[in-house]
Tab-separated table of C-alpha atoms in Angstrom:
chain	number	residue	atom	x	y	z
A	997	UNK	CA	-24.055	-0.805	-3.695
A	998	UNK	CA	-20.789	-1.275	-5.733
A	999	UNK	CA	-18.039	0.136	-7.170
A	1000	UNK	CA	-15.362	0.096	-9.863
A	1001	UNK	CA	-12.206	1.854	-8.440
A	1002	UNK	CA	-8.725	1.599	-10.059
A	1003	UNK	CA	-5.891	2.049	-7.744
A	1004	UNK	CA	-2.183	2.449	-7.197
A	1005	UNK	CA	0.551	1.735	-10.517
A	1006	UNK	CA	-2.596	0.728	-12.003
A	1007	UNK	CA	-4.365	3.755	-12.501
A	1008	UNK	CA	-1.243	5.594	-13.913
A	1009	UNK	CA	-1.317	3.424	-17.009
A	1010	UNK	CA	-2.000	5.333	-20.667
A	1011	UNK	CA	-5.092	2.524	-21.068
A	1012	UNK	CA	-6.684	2.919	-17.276
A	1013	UNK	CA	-9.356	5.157	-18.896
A	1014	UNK	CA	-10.533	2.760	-21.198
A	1015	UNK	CA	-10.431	-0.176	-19.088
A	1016	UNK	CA	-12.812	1.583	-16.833
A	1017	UNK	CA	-15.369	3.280	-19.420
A	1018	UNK	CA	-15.550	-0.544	-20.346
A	1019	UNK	CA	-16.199	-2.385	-17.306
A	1020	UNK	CA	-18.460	0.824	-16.158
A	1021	UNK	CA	-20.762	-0.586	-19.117
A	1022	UNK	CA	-20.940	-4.094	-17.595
A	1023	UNK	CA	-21.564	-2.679	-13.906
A	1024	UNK	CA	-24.584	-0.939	-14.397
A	1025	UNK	CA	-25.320	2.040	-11.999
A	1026	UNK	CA	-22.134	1.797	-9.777
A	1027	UNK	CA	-19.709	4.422	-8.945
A	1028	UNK	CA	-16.411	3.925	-11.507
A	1029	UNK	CA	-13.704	6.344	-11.007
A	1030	UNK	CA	-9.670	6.198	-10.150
A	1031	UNK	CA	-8.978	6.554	-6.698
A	1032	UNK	CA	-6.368	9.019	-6.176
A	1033	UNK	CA	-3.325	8.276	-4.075
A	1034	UNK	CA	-4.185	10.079	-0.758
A	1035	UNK	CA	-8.102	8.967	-1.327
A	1036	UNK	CA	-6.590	5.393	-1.447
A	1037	UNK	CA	-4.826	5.270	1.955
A	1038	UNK	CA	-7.820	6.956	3.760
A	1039	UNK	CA	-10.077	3.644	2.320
A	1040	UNK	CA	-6.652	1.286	2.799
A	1041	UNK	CA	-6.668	2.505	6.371
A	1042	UNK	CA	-10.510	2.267	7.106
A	1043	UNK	CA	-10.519	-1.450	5.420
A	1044	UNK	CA	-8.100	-2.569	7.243
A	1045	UNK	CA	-9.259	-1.746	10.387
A	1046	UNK	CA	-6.650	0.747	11.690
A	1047	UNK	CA	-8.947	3.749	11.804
A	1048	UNK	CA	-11.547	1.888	14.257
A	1049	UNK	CA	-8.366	1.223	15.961
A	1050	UNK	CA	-7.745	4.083	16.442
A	1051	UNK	CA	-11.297	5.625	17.507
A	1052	UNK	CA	-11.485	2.519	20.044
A	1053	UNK	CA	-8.685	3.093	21.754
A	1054	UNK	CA	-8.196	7.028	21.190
A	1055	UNK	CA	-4.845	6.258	19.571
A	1056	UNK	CA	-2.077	7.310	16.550
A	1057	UNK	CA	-2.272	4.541	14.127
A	1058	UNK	CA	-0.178	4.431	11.138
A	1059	UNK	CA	-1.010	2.442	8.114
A	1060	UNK	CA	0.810	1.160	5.383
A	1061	UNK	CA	-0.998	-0.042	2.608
A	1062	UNK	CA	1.703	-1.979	0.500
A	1063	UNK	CA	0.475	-2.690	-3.176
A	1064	UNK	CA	2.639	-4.192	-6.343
A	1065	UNK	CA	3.563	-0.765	-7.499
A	1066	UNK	CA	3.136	1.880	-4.362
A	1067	UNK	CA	2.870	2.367	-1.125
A	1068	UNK	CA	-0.413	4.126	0.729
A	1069	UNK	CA	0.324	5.638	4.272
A	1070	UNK	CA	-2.452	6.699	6.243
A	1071	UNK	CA	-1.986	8.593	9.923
A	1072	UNK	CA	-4.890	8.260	12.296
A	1073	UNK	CA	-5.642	9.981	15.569
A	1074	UNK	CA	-8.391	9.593	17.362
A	1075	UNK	CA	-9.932	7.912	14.342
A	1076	UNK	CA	-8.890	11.358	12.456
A	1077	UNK	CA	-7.100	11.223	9.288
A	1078	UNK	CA	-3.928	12.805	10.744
A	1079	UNK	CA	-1.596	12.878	7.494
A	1080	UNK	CA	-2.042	10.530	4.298
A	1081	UNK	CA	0.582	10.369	1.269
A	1082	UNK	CA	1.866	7.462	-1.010
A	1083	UNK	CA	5.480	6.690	-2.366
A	1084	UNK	CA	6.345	4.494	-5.281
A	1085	UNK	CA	7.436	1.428	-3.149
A	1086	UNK	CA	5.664	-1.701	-3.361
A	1087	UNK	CA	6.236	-5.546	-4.303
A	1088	UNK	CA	5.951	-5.298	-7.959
A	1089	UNK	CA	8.476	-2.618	-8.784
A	1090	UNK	CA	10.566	-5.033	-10.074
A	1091	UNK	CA	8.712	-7.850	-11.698
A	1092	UNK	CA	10.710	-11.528	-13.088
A	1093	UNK	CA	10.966	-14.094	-15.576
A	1094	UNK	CA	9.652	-17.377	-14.945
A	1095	UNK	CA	12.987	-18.477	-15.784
A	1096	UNK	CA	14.711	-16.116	-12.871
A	1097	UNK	CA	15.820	-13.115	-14.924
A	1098	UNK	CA	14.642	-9.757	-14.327
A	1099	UNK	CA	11.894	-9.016	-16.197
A	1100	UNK	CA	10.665	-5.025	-15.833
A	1101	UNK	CA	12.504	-2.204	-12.810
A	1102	UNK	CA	10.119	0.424	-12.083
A	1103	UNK	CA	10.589	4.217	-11.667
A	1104	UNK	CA	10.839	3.430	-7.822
A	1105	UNK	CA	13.208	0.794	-7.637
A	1106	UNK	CA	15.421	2.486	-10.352
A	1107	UNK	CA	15.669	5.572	-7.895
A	1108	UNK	CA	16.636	3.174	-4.865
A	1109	UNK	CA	19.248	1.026	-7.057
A	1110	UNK	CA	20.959	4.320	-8.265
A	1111	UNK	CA	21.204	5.609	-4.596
A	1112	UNK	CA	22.275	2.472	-3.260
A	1113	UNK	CA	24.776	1.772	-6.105
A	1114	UNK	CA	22.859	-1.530	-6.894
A	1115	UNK	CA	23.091	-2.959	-10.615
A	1116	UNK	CA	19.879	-3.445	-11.565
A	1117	UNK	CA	18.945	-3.892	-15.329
A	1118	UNK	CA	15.987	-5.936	-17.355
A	1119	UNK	CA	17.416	-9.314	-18.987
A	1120	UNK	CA	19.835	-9.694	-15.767
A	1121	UNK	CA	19.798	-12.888	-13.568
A	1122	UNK	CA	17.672	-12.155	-10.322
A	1123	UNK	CA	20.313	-12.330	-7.938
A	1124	UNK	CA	18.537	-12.665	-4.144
A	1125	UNK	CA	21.114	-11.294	-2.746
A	1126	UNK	CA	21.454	-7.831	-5.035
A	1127	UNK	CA	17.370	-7.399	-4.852
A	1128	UNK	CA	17.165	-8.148	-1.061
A	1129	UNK	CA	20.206	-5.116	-0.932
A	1130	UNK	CA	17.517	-3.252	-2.681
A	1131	UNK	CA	14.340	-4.484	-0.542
A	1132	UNK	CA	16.410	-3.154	2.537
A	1133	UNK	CA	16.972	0.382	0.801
A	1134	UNK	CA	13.449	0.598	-0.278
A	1135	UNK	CA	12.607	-0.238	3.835
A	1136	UNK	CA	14.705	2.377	4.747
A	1137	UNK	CA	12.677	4.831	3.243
A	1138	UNK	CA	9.253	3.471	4.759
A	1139	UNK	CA	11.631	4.285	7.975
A	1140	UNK	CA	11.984	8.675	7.249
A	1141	UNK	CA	13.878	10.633	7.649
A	1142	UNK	CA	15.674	9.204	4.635
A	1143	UNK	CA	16.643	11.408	1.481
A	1144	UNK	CA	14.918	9.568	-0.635
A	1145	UNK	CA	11.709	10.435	0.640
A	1146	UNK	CA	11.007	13.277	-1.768
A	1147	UNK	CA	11.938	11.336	-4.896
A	1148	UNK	CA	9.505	8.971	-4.258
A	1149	UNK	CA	6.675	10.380	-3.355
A	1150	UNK	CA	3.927	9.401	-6.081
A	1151	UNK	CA	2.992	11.858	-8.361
A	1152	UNK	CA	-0.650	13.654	-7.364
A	1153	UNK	CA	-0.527	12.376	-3.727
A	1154	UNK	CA	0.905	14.836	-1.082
A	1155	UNK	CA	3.868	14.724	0.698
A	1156	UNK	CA	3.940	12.861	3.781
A	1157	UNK	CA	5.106	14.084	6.952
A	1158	UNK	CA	4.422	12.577	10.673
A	1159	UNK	CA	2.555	15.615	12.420
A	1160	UNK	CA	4.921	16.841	15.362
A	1161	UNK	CA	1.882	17.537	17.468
A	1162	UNK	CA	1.007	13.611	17.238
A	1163	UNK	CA	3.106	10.243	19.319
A	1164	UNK	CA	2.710	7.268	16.651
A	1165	UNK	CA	2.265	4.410	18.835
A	1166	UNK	CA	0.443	1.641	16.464
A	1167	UNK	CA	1.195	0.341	13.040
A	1168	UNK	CA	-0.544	-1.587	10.852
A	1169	UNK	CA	0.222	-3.078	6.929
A	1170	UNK	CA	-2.482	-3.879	4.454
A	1171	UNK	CA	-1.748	-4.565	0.668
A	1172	UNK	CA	-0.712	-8.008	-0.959
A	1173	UNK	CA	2.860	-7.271	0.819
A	1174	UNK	CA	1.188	-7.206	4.191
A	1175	UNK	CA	1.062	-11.689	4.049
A	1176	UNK	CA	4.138	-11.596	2.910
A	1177	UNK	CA	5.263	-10.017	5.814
A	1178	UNK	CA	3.249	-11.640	8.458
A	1179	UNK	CA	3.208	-14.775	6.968
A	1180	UNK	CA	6.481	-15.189	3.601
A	1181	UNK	CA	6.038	-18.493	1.375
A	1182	UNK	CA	9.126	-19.974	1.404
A	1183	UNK	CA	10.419	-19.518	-1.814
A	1184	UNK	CA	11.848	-15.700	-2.074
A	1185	UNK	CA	10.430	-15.300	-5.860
A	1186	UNK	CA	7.124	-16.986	-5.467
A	1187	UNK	CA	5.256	-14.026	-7.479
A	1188	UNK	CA	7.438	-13.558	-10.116
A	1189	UNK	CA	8.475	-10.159	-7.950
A	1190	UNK	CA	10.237	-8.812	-4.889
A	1191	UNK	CA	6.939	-9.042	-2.469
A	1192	UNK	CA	8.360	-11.444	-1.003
A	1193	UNK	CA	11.781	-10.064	-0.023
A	1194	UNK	CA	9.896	-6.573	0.777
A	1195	UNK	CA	7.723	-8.098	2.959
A	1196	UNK	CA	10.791	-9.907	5.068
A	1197	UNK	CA	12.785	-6.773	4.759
A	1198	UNK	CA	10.360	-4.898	6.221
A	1199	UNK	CA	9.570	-7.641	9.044
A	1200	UNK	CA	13.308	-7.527	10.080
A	1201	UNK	CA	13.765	-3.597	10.078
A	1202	UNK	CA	14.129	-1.076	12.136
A	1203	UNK	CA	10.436	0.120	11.446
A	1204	UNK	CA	8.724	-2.950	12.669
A	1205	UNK	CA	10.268	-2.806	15.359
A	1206	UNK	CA	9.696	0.089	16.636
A	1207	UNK	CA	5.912	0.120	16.590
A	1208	UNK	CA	3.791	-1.965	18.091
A	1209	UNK	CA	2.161	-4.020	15.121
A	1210	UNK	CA	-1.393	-4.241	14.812
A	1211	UNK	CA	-2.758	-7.484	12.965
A	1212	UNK	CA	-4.883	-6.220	9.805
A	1213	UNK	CA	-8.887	-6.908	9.216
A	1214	UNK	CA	-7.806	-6.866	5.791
A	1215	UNK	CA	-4.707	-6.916	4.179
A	1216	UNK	CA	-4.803	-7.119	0.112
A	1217	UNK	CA	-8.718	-6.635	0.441
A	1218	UNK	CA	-8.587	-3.421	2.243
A	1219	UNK	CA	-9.338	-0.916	0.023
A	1220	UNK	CA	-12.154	-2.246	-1.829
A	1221	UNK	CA	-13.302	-3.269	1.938
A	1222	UNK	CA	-12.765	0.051	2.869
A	1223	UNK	CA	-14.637	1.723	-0.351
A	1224	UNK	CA	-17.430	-0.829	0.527
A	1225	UNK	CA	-18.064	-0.447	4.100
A	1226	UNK	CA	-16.929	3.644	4.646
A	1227	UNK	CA	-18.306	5.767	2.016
A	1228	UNK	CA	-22.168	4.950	1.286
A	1229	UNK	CA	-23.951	7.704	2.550
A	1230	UNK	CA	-27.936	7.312	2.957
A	1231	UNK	CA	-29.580	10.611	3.314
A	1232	UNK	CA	-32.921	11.414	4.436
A	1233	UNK	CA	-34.557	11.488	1.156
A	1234	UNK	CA	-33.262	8.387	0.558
A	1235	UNK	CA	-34.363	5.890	3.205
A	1236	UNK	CA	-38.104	5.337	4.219
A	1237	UNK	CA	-38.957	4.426	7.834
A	1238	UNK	CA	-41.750	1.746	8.602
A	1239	UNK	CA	-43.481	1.448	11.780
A	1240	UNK	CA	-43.673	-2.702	11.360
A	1241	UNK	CA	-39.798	-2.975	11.677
């Protein structure tokens, strides 16, 4: 079985539609569709191992699935999707230059610039000091209540909101920012982006500290893992049985 699934700041581009009809002709019978945003941090969660987590060890698990262009936040309890929701954070937001300037700022990080009063245009030298300001800001929003939280939230995905009823006592982080907050390179633009700097904001805030932090199954593999291993479904009419086995 296979699939063809676009995801995240991907899928929100005007040509996503045609990239799929074409590789849907080079992957035969597969499933090929865009994963919405909530659909995404269900299959973020299950690939990286935080919903078996949470079934094991009748737990609240939170995952954050932490992509170039957004965020994916899973709640599990009991190995029950809990709450789900995605916010326009993620390493790629603002992209650079080989040559150190600042290359492309995306909707999210222009919102968390203008709240934080951070100057923050294309063509300007990446300062690490001005984008790890605005690393820290977009942190403090992984970290609610914050005001931002609203702004952010990605289009089609709905909002996210801890349940009251449920004590959070696990996190986990999947997505390409997930090594880079386990395990940074040393150089702060080693991407050509701020994944780096999220990743070590995040590792040094408030949130990460106040969980205790699961290590990931998967961390930039975890939704395709997730798509792979948690959604064929073999029915009855489907599967033959033979005595011999």
């Amino acid at each position: 079985t296979g699939a063809v699934v676009i995801t995240g700041e991907t899928a929100r581009r005007e040509n996503a539609r045609a990239v799929l009809e074409q590789i849907s002709s080079l992957a035969g019978d597969f499933v090929v569709s865009t994963a919405g945003p909530d659909l995404e941090a269900v299959l973020a969660g299950q690939g990286s191992g935080a919903q078996q987590y949470s079934r094991d060890h009748s737990a609240a698990v939170v995952n954050l699935d932490i992509g170039g262009g957004t965020t994916n936040i899973a709640v599990f309890d009991c190995g029950r999707v809990a709450a789900s929701g995605c916010l326009d954070i993620g390493g790629r937001q603002v992209s650079l230059t080989p040559d150190g300037k600042i290359r492309a700022v995306y909707g999210g990080a222009q919102k968390v610039a203008a709240a934080c009063q951070i100057p923050l245009a294309p063509g300007q030298p990446a300062s690490q000091d001005v984008l790890e300001r605005l690393c820290d800001g977009m942190n403090d929003v992984l970290s609610p209540p914050s005001p931002l939280l609203g702004q952010l939230t990605t289009p089609g995905s709905t909002p996210f909101s801890l349940p009251p009823d449920i004590t959070i006592g696990f996190l986990s982080f999947s997505g390409g920012v997930a090594d880079c907050i386990m395990q940074p390179p040393p150089e702060p633009f080693a991407y050509h982006d701020i994944g780096v700097l999220l990743g070590r904001a995040i590792r040094r805030g408030r949130l990460f500290g106040r969980f205790r932090v699961l290590p990931a199954a998967e961390t930039i593999r975890a939704t395709v893992v997730g798509a792979g291993t948690c959604t064929t479904r073999l029915s009855g009419s489907t599967i033959a049985y033979d005595r011999g086995l």
